[in-house]
PDB file of C-alpha atoms in Angstrom:
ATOM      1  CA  UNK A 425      -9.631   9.793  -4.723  1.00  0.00           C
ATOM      2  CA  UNK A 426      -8.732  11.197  -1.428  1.00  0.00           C
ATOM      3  CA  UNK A 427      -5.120  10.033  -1.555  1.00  0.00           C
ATOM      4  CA  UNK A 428      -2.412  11.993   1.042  1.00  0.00           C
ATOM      5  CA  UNK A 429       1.108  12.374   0.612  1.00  0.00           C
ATOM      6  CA  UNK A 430       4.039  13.469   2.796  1.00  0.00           C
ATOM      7  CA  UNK A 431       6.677  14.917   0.837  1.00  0.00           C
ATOM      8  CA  UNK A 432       8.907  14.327   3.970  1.00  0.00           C
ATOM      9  CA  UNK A 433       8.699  10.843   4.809  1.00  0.00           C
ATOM     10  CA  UNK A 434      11.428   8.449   3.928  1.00  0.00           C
ATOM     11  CA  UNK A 435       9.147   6.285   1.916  1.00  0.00           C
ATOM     12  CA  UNK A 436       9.371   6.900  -1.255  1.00  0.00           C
ATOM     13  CA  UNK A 437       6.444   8.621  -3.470  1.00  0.00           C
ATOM     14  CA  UNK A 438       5.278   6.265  -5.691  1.00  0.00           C
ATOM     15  CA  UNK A 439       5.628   3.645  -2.729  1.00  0.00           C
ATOM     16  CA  UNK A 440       3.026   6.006  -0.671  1.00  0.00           C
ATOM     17  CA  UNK A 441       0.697   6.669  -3.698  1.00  0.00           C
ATOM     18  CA  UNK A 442       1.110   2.661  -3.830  1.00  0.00           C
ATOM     19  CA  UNK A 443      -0.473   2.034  -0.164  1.00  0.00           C
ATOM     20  CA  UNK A 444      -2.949   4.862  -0.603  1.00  0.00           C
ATOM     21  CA  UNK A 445      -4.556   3.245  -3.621  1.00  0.00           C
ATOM     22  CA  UNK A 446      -4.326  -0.319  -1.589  1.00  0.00           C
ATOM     23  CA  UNK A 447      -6.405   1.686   1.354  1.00  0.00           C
ATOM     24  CA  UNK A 448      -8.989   2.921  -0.763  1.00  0.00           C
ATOM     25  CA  UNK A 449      -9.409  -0.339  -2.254  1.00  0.00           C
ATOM     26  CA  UNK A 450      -9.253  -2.368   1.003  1.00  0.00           C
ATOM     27  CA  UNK A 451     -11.976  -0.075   2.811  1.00  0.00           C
ATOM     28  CA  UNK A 452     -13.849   0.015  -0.464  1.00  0.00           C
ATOM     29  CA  UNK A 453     -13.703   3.145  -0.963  1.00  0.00           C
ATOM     30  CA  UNK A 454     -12.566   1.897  -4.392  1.00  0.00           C
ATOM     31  CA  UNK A 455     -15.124  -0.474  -5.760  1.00  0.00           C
ATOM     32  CA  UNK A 456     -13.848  -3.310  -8.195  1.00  0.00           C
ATOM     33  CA  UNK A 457     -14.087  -2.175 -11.446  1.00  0.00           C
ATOM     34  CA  UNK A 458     -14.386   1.423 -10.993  1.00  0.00           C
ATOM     35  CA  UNK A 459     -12.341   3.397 -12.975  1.00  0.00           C
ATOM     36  CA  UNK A 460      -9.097   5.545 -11.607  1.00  0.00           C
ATOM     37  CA  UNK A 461      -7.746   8.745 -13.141  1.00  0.00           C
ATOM     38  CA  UNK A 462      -5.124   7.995 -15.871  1.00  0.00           C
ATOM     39  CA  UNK A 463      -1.493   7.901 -14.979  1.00  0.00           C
ATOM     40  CA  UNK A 464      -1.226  11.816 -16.179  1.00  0.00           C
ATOM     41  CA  UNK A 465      -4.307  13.254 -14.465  1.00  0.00           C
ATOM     42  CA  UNK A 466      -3.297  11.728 -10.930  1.00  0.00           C
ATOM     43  CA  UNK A 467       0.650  13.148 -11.618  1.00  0.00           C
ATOM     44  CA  UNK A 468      -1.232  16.182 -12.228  1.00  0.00           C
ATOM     45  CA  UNK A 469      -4.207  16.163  -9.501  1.00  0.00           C
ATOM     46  CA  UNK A 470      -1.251  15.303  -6.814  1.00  0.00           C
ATOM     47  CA  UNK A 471       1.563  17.110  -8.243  1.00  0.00           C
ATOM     48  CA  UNK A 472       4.145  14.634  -8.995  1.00  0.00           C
ATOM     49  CA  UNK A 473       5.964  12.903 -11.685  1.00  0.00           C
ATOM     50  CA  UNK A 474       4.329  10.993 -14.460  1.00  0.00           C
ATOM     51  CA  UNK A 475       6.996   8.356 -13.783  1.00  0.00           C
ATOM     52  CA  UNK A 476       5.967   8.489 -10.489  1.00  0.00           C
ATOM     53  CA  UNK A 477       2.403   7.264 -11.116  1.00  0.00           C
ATOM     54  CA  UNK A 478       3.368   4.579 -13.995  1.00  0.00           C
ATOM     55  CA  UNK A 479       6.315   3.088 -11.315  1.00  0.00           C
ATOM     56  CA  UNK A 480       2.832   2.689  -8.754  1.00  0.00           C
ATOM     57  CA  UNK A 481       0.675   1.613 -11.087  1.00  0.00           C
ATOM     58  CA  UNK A 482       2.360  -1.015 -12.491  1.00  0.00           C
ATOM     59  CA  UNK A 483       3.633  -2.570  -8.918  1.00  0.00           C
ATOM     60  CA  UNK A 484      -0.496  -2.494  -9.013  1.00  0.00           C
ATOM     61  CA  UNK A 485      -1.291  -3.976 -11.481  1.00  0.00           C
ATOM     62  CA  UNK A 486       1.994  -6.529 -10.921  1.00  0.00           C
ATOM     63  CA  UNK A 487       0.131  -7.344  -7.377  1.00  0.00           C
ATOM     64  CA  UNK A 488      -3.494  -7.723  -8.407  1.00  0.00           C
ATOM     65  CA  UNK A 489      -5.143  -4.785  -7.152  1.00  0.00           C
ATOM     66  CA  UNK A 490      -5.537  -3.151 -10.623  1.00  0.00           C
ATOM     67  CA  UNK A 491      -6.043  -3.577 -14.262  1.00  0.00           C
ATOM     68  CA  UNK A 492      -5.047  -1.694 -17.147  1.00  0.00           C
ATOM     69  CA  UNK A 493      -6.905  -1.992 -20.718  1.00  0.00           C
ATOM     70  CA  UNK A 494      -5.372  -0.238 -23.683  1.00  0.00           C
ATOM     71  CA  UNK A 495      -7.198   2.609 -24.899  1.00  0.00           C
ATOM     72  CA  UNK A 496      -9.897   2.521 -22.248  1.00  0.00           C
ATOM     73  CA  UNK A 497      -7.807   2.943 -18.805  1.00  0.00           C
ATOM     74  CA  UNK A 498      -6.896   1.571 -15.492  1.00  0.00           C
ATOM     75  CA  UNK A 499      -9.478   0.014 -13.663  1.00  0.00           C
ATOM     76  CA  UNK A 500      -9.773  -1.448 -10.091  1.00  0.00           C
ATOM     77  CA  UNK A 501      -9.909  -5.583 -10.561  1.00  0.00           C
ATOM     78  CA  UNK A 502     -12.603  -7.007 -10.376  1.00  0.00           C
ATOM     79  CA  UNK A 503     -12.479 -10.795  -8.406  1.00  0.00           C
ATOM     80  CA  UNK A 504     -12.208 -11.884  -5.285  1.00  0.00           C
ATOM     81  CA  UNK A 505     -11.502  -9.230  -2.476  1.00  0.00           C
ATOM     82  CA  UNK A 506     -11.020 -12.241  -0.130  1.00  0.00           C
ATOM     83  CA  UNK A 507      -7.978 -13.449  -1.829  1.00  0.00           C
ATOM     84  CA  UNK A 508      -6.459  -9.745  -2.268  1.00  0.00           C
ATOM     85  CA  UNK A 509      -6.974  -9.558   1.341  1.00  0.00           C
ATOM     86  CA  UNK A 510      -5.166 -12.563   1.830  1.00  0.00           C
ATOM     87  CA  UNK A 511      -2.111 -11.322  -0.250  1.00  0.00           C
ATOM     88  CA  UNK A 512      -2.347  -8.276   2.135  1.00  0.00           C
ATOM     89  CA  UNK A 513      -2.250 -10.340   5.296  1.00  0.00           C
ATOM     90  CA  UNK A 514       0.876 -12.298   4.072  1.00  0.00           C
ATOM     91  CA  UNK A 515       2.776  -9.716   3.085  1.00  0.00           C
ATOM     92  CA  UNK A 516       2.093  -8.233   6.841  1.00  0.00           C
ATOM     93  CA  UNK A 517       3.121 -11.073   8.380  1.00  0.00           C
ATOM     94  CA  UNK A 518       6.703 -11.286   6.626  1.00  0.00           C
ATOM     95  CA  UNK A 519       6.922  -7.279   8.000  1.00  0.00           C
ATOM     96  CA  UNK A 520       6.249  -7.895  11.036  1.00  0.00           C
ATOM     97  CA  UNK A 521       7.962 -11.585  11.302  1.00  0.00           C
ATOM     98  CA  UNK A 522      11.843  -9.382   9.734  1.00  0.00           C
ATOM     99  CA  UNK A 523      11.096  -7.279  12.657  1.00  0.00           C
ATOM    100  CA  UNK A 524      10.301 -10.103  14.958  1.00  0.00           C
ATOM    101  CA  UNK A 525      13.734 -11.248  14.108  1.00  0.00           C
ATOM    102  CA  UNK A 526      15.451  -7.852  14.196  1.00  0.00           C
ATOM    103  CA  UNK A 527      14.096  -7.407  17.447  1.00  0.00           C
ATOM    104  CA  UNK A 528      16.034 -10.845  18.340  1.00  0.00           C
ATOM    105  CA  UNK A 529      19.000 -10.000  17.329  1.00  0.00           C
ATOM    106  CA  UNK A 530      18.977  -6.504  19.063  1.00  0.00           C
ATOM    107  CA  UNK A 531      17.660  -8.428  22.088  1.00  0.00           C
ATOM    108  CA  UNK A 532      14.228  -6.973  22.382  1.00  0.00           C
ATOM    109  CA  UNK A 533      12.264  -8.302  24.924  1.00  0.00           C
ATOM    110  CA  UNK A 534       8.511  -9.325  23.953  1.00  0.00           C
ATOM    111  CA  UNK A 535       7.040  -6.856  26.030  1.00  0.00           C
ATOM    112  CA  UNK A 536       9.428  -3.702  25.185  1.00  0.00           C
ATOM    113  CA  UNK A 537       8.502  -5.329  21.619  1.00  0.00           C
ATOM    114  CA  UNK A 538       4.963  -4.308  22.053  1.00  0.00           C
ATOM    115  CA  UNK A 539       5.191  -1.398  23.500  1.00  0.00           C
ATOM    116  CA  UNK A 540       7.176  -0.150  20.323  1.00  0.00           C
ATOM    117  CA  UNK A 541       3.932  -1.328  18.389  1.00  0.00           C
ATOM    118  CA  UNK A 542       1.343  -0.204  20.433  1.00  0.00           C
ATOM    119  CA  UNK A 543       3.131   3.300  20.392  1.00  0.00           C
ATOM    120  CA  UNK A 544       3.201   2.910  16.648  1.00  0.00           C
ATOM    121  CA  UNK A 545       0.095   2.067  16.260  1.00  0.00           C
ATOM    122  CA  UNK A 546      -1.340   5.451  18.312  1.00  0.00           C
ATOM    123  CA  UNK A 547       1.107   7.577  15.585  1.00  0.00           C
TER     124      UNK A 547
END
């Protein structure tokens, strides 16, 4: 798994790891039902906590994306990609519709609005 980390942003670790694995799946890099490294191997492979990993993996497995069978391992689900997807899309659109707002209150204009995103976007 080609997953990247920055030690120095402000989102947390496991929170990263979290969107990494929700990349690879989304681009398919990840095909359902393929198998990921145990919770151990990754901490180890990426060098951070074990805790780490499990605290991912669970909000994973908690969201749809993954699947965990005792004594064989943690798998990517298998089912309908469309319908993960759509879970994606509405948890964008409450981002970006608390930001919408913020911007409101701090009296953002639309345009000043998207410039912010487009700038974003180029990061």
């Amino acid at each position: 798994m080609n997953i990247q980390l920055n030690q120095k942003s402000d989102k947390p670790i496991y929170e990263q790891l979290k969107s990494e694995i929700i990349r690879l799946i989304m681009c398919k890099e990840l095909r359902e039902g393929e198998s990921l490294l145990s919770m151990r191997a990754l901490a180890k492979d990426l060098g951070i906590s074990v805790i780490t990993t499990k605290r991912a993996y669970k909000e994973l497995e908690d969201l749809g994306y993954i699947n965990s069978v005792p004594g064989k391992g943690t798998f990517v689900a298998k089912g309908n990609q469309t319908m993960i997807r759509e879970q994606s899309l509405r948890r964008l659109e409450l981002k970006i519709k608390e930001s919408i707002e913020l911007s409101r209150q701090l009296s953002i204009e639309r345009s000043e609005y998207a410039d912010i995103v487009e700038f974003l976007w180029e990061e």
